[in-house]
Short mmCIF file of C-alpha atoms in Angstrom, two decimals:
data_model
loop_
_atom_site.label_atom_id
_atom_site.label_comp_id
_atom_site.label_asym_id
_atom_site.label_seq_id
_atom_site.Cartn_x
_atom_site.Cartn_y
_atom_site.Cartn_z
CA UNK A 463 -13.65 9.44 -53.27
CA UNK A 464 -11.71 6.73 -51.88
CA UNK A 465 -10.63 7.72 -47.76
CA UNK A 466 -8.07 4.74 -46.91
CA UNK A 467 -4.78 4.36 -48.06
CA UNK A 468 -3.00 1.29 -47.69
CA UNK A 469 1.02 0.89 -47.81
CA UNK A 470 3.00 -0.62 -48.92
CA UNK A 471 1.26 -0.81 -52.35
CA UNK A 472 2.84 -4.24 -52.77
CA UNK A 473 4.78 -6.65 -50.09
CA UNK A 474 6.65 -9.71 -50.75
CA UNK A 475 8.02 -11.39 -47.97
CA UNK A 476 9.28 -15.30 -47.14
CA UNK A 477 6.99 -17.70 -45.71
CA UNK A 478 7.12 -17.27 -41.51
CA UNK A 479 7.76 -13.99 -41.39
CA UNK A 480 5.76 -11.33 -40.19
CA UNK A 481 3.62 -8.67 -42.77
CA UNK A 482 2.76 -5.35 -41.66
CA UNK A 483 0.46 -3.16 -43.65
CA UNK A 484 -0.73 -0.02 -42.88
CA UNK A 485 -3.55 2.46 -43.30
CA UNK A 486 -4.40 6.08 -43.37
CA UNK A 487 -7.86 7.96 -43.80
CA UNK A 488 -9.11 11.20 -43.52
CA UNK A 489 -12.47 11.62 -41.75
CA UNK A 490 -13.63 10.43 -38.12
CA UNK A 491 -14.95 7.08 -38.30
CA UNK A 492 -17.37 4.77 -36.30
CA UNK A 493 -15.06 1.89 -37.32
CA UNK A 494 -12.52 0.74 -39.50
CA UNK A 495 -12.33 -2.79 -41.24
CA UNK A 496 -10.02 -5.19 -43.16
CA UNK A 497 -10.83 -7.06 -45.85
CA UNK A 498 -8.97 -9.82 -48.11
CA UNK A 499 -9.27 -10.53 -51.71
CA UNK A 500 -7.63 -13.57 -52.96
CA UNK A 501 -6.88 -13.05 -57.06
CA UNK A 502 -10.72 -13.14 -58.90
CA UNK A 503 -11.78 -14.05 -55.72
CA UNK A 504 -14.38 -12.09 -53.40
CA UNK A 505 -14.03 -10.37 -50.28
CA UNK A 506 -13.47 -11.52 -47.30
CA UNK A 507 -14.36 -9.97 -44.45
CA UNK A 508 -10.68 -10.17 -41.62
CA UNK A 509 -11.61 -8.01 -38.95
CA UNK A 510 -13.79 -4.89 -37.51
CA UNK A 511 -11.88 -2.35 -34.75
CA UNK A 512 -14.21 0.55 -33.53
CA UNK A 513 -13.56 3.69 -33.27
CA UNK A 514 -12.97 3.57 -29.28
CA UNK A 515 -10.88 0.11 -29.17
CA UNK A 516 -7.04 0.35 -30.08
CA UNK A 517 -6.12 -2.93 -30.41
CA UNK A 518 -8.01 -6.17 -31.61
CA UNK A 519 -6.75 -9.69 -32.57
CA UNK A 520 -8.09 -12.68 -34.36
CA UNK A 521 -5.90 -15.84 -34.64
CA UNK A 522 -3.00 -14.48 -36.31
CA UNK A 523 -4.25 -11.41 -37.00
CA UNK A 524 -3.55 -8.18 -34.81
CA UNK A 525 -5.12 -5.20 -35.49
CA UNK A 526 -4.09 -1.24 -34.60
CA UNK A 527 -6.14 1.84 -34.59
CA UNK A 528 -5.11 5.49 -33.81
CA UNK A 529 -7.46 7.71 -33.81
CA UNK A 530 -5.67 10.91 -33.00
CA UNK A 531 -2.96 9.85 -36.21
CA UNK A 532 -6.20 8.20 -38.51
CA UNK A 533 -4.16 5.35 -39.56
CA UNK A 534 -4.36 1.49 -38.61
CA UNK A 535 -2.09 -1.49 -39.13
CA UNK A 536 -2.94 -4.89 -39.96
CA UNK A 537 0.14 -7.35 -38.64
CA UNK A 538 -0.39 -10.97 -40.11
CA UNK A 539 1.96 -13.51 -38.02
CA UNK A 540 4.07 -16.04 -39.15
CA UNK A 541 2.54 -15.95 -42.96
CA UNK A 542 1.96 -18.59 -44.91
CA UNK A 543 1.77 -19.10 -48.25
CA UNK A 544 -2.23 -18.94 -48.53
CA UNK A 545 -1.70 -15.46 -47.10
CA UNK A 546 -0.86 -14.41 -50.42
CA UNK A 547 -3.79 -11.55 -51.57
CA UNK A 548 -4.76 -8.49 -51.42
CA UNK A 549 -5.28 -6.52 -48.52
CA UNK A 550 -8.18 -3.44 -48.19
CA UNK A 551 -9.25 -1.59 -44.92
CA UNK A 552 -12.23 0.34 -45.70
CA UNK A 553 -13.52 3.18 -43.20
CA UNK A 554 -17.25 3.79 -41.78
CA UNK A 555 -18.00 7.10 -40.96
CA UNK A 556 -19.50 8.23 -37.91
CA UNK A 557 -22.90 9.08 -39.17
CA UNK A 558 -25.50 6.27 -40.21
CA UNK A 559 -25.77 4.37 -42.97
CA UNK A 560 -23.28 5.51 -45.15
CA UNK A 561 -21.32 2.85 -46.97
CA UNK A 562 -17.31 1.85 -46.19
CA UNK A 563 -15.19 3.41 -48.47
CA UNK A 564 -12.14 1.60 -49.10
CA UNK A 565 -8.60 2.33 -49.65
CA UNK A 566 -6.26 1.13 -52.49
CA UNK A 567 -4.67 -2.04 -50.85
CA UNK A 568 -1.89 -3.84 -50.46
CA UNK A 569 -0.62 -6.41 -52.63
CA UNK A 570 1.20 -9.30 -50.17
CA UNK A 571 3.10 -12.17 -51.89
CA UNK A 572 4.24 -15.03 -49.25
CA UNK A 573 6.55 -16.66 -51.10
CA UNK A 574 7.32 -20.64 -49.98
CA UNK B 1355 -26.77 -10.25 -40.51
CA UNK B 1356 -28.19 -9.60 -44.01
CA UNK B 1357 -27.74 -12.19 -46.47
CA UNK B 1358 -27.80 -10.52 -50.34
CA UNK B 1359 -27.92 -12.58 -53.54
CA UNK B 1360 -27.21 -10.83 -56.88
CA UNK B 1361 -28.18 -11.77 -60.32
CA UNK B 1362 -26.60 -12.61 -62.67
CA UNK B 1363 -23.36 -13.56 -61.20
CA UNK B 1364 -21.45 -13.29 -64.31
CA UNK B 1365 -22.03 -12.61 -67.74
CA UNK B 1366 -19.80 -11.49 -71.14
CA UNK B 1367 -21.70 -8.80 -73.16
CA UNK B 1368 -20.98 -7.21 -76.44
CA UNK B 1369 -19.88 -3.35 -76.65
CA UNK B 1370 -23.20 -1.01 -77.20
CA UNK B 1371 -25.46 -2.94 -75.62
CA UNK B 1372 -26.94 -2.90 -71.53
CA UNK B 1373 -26.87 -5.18 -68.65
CA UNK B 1374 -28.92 -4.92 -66.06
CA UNK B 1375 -27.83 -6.46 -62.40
CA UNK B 1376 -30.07 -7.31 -59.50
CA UNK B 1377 -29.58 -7.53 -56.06
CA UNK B 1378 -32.07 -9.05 -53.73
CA UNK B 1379 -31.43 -8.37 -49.41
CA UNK B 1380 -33.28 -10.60 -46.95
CA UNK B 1381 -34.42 -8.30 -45.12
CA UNK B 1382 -35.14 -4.25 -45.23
CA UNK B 1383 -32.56 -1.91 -45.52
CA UNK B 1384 -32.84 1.68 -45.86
CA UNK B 1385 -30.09 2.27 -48.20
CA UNK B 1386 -28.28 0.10 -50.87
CA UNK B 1387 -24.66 0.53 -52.84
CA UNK B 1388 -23.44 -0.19 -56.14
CA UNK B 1389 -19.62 -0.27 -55.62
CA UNK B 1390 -17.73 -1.24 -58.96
CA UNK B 1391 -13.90 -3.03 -58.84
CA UNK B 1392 -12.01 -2.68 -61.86
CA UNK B 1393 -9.45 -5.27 -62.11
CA UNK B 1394 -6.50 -5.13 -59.81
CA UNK B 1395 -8.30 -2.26 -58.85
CA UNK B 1396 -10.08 -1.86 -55.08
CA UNK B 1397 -13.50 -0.82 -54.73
CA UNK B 1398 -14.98 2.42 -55.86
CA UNK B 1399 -18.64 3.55 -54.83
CA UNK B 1400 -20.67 4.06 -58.05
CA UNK B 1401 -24.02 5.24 -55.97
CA UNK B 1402 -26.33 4.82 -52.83
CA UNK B 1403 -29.90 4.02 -53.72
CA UNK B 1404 -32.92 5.17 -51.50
CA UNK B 1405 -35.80 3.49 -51.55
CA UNK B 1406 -38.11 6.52 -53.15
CA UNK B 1407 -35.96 8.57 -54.01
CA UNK B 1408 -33.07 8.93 -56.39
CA UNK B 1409 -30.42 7.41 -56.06
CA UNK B 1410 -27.31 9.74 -55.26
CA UNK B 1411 -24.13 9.24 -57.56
CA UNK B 1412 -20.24 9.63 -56.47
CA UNK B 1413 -17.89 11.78 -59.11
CA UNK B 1414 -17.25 10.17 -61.94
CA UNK B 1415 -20.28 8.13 -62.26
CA UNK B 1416 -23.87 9.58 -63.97
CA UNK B 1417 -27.47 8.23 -64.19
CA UNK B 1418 -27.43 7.85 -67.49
CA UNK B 1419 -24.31 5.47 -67.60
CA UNK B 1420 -25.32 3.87 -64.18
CA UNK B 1421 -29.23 3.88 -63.53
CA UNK B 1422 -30.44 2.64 -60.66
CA UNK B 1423 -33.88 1.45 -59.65
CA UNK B 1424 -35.21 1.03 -56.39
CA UNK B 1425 -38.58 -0.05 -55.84
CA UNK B 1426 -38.93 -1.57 -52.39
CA UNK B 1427 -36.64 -2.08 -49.23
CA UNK B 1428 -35.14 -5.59 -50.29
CA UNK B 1429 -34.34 -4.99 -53.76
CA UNK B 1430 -32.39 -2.61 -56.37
CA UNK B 1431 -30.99 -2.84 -60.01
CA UNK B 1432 -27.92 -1.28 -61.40
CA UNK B 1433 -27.86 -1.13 -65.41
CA UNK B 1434 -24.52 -0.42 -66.95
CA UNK B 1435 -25.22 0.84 -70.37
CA UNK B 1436 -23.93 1.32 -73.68
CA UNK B 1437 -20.62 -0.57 -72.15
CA UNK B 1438 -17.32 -0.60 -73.40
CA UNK B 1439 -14.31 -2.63 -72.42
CA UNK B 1440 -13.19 -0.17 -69.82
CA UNK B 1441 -16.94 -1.58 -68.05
CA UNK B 1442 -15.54 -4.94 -67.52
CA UNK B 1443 -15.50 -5.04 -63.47
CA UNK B 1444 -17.13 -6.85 -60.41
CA UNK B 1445 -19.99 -5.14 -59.66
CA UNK B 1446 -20.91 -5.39 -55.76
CA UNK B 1447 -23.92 -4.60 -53.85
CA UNK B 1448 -24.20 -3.51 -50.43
CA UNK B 1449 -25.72 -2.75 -47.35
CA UNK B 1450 -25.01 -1.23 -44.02
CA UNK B 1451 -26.91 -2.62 -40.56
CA UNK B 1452 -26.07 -1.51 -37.16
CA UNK B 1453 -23.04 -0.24 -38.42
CA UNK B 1454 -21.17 -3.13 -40.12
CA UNK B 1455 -21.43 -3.64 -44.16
CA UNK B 1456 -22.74 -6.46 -46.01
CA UNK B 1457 -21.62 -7.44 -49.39
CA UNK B 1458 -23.26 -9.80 -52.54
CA UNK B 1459 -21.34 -11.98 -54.34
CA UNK B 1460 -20.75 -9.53 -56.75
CA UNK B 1461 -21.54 -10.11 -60.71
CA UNK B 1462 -18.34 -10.05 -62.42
CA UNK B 1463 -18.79 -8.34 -66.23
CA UNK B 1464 -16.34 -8.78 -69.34
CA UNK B 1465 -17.71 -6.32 -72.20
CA UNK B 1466 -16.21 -7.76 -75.58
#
């Protein structure tokens, strides 16, 4: 069953500005990822944030977790049109090997 | 990092009939997924395969619709059988090292 959920389901914002989606999941995790998927496209792999780190960044990228809420955000500065995809975090639980189960995503249209 | 190739990476099949999808890691890995993404849809875990063993299916998804084969540590199949339009999806395989997830290029199906 899927843990993450992602909102907003969809996003649309103007070319600049700043996009902030968010995440919630329900079990303790070793770390939490995001992940974009451009239309037909496949994923691409943003940005990892362990369990014990709170805040990470990656060019434009800035990533949240809270543990003690089990939620993230994903903030994406200044968009740009190419922005435009779909957004997934997906959720890796605490014991080994078990696969990332990801949330429903969010839709983001940067509109030019 | 593990580097996985899938085969084939796309195909159109007729309703009835089977497909059956490899996936080929370059290295060994204890555990594989089968993760399926409907379109517009985010990822869903089908199953975890065990090399050994069998594999171990999430709700909604059976052996008979889904089987799996996995005969060594580098390599698993995932037939989808008897399809039906509802089957046409990217199906993804996976693998988790040292904690972060790997994905294949994923084999994108249309059932006519």
């Amino acid at each position: 069953s899927q843990q993450g959920e992602e909102d907003p389901q969809a996003l649309s914002i103007q070319e600049g500005e700043n996009a902030t989606m968010n995440c919630s999941y329900k079990t303790s995790i070793n770390n939490l990822q995001w992940y974009r998927q451009n239309s037909g496209r496949g994923l691409v792999h943003l940005i990892l944030i362990r369990s014990n780190e709170r805040e990470k960044h990656s060019g434009r990228l800035r990533v949240t977790l809270d543990t003690s809420k089990k939620s993230s955000s994903l903030l994406i500065t200044a968009s740009r049109a190419a922005d435009t995809a779909s957004y997934f975090c997906a959720t890796l639980r605490n014991s080994g090997n078990t696969p990332l189960v990801f949330g429903k995503g969010t839709r983001l249209s940067v509109i030019a | 990092s593990a580097v996985i190739s899938q085969k084939p990476s796309r195909d159109i099949c007729q309703r009835g009939t089977s497909l059956t999808i490899q996936c080929q890691v370059d290295s060994q890995v204890t555990m594989m997924f089968w993760y399926r993404q409907q379109p517009g849809q985010s990822l869903t875990l089908i199953a975890t395969a065990n090399q050994g063993s069998e594999a171990t299916y999430e709700s909604g998804f059976v052996i008979d619709k889904f089987p799996i084969s996995r005969p060594n540590l580098t390599f698993s199949t995932l037939t989808v059988s008897n399809m039906s339009p509802e089957d046409s999806s990217i199906y993804l395989c996976s693998v988790v090292q040292s904690y972060e997830q790997y994905f294949g290029p994923g084999t994108r199906l249309t059932v006519t």
